[in-house]
Amino acid sequence: CLRWRHQPPLLLLRAARQSIGTQAGGLKAAKPGANSKDVSVQRALNEETLVSAAQKVKEAGRDFTYFIVVLVGIGVTGGLFYVIFKELFSSSSPNKIYGDALEKCRSHPEIIAVFGDSIKGYGEATRRGRRQHVSHIEYVKDGLKHMRLKFYIEGTESGKQGTVHVEVKENLETGRFEVRYIFVDVETYPRRTIVIEDNR
């Protein structure tokens, strides 16, 4: 009887030890699982970091490309504005010299008497029939720039047409072109030459 009475506590003790061992084993088994989860989370974070770095590189490259395109656009626009300004407002441009000479023709009394009012000027005809090109030639003589222009005028008098000849010379002091001569050849009968200005 005594043996039987002392055996159950031993059995209980063994069972308790086994359950504790099983729990410890379970904890030990759980640890590698937890480590694998940590590793997978770390891998995911590393992959996200690499992806975000690659996206940043792509975005930086795209931004740099846009920046270059904008710079090229600004350069081209500035060049166009420079050319337009030089052609329209510079004293050395053929268009400016043409405009000044045409105004002097319009205000000259002899030109008005021959061609009538509302005198208009035009250049050589292009292939498309437009008469906007002003014929001009630039050359250097005695170290000074010269330019010759030729254009045409007509007014309200029907059948009257004239050819305007202009020559300008660079003034070294001012850097501007000054008129050497402006004269008009009347192309219709009676043919003659009208001198608008002569500074030779």
Coordinates of C-alpha atoms in Angstrom, one line a residue, residues 53-179:
A53 CA 16.6 53.6 -54.6
A54 CA 16.1 52.5 -58.2
Q55 CA 13.0 54.6 -58.5
K56 CA 14.9 57.6 -57.2
V57 CA 17.6 57.1 -59.7
K58 CA 15.0 56.9 -62.5
E59 CA 13.3 60.0 -61.3
A60 CA 16.6 61.9 -61.0
G61 CA 17.5 60.9 -64.6
R62 CA 14.1 62.0 -65.9
D63 CA 14.3 65.3 -64.0
F64 CA 17.8 65.9 -65.5
T65 CA 16.5 65.1 -69.0
Y66 CA 13.6 67.6 -68.5
F67 CA 16.1 70.2 -67.2
I68 CA 18.3 69.8 -70.3
V69 CA 15.2 70.1 -72.6
V70 CA 14.2 73.3 -70.8
L71 CA 17.7 74.7 -71.1
V72 CA 17.8 73.9 -74.9
G73 CA 14.4 75.5 -75.3
I74 CA 15.4 78.7 -73.5
G75 CA 18.6 78.8 -75.6
V76 CA 16.7 78.4 -78.9
T77 CA 14.1 81.0 -77.9
G78 CA 16.8 83.5 -76.8
G79 CA 18.5 83.0 -80.2
L80 CA 15.3 83.6 -82.1
F81 CA 14.6 86.8 -80.1
Y82 CA 18.1 88.0 -80.8
V83 CA 17.8 87.4 -84.5
I84 CA 14.4 89.1 -84.6
F85 CA 15.6 92.1 -82.6
K86 CA 18.7 92.4 -84.8
E87 CA 16.6 92.2 -88.0
L88 CA 13.9 94.6 -86.9
F89 CA 15.6 97.1 -84.6
S90 CA 19.3 97.1 -85.3
S91 CA 20.5 100.0 -87.4
S92 CA 22.7 97.6 -89.4
S93 CA 19.9 95.3 -90.5
P94 CA 18.7 95.4 -94.1
N95 CA 15.1 95.6 -93.0
K96 CA 15.8 98.7 -90.9
I97 CA 17.7 100.4 -93.7
Y98 CA 14.9 99.5 -96.1
G99 CA 12.2 101.0 -93.8
D100 CA 14.1 104.3 -93.3
A101 CA 14.7 104.6 -97.1
L102 CA 11.1 103.9 -97.8
E103 CA 9.9 106.6 -95.4
K104 CA 12.2 109.1 -97.0
C105 CA 10.7 108.2 -100.4
R106 CA 7.2 108.6 -99.1
S107 CA 7.9 112.1 -97.8
H108 CA 9.8 113.4 -100.9
P109 CA 7.6 115.8 -102.9
E110 CA 8.9 114.8 -106.3
I111 CA 8.2 111.1 -105.6
I112 CA 4.7 112.0 -104.5
A113 CA 4.2 114.1 -107.7
V114 CA 5.3 111.1 -109.9
F115 CA 3.8 108.1 -108.1
G116 CA 0.9 109.7 -106.2
D117 CA -0.1 109.1 -102.6
S118 CA 0.0 105.9 -100.5
I119 CA 3.4 104.8 -101.8
K120 CA 4.3 101.2 -100.9
G121 CA 7.5 99.4 -101.2
Y122 CA 8.3 95.7 -101.9
G123 CA 11.3 93.5 -102.6
E124 CA 12.1 90.8 -105.1
A125 CA 9.4 88.3 -105.8
T126 CA 9.9 84.9 -104.2
R127 CA 8.9 81.5 -105.8
R128 CA 5.5 81.7 -104.1
G129 CA 4.9 85.2 -105.6
R130 CA 5.5 87.1 -102.4
R131 CA 7.4 90.4 -102.8
Q132 CA 9.0 90.7 -99.5
H133 CA 12.7 89.9 -100.0
V134 CA 14.8 93.0 -100.1
S135 CA 17.8 92.5 -102.3
H136 CA 21.0 93.6 -100.5
I137 CA 24.8 93.1 -100.6
E138 CA 27.3 93.8 -97.9
Y139 CA 31.0 94.6 -98.6
V140 CA 34.0 96.2 -96.9
K141 CA 35.8 99.2 -98.5
D142 CA 38.6 101.1 -96.9
G143 CA 38.1 99.2 -93.7
L144 CA 34.5 100.2 -93.4
K145 CA 31.4 98.1 -93.9
H146 CA 29.1 99.1 -96.7
M147 CA 25.7 97.9 -97.8
R148 CA 23.6 98.3 -101.0
L149 CA 19.9 97.7 -101.2
K150 CA 17.5 97.6 -104.1
F151 CA 13.7 97.6 -103.8
Y152 CA 10.7 98.8 -105.7
I153 CA 7.9 101.4 -105.1
E154 CA 4.6 102.2 -106.6
G155 CA 1.7 104.5 -105.6
T156 CA -1.8 105.5 -106.6
E157 CA -0.8 106.5 -110.1
S158 CA -1.5 103.5 -112.2
G159 CA 1.4 102.1 -114.3
K160 CA 4.0 104.0 -112.4
Q161 CA 6.8 102.0 -110.9
G162 CA 10.3 102.9 -109.6
T163 CA 13.4 101.1 -108.5
V164 CA 15.1 102.5 -105.3
H165 CA 18.8 102.2 -104.9
V166 CA 20.3 102.7 -101.5
E167 CA 23.9 102.6 -100.2
V168 CA 24.9 103.0 -96.6
K169 CA 28.3 103.2 -94.9
E170 CA 29.4 102.4 -91.3
N171 CA 30.4 105.3 -89.1
L172 CA 33.2 104.1 -86.8
E173 CA 32.4 106.7 -84.1
T174 CA 28.8 105.8 -83.7
G175 CA 28.9 102.2 -85.0
R176 CA 25.7 103.0 -87.0
F177 CA 25.2 103.0 -90.8
E178 CA 24.8 106.3 -92.5
V179 CA 23.2 107.0 -95.9

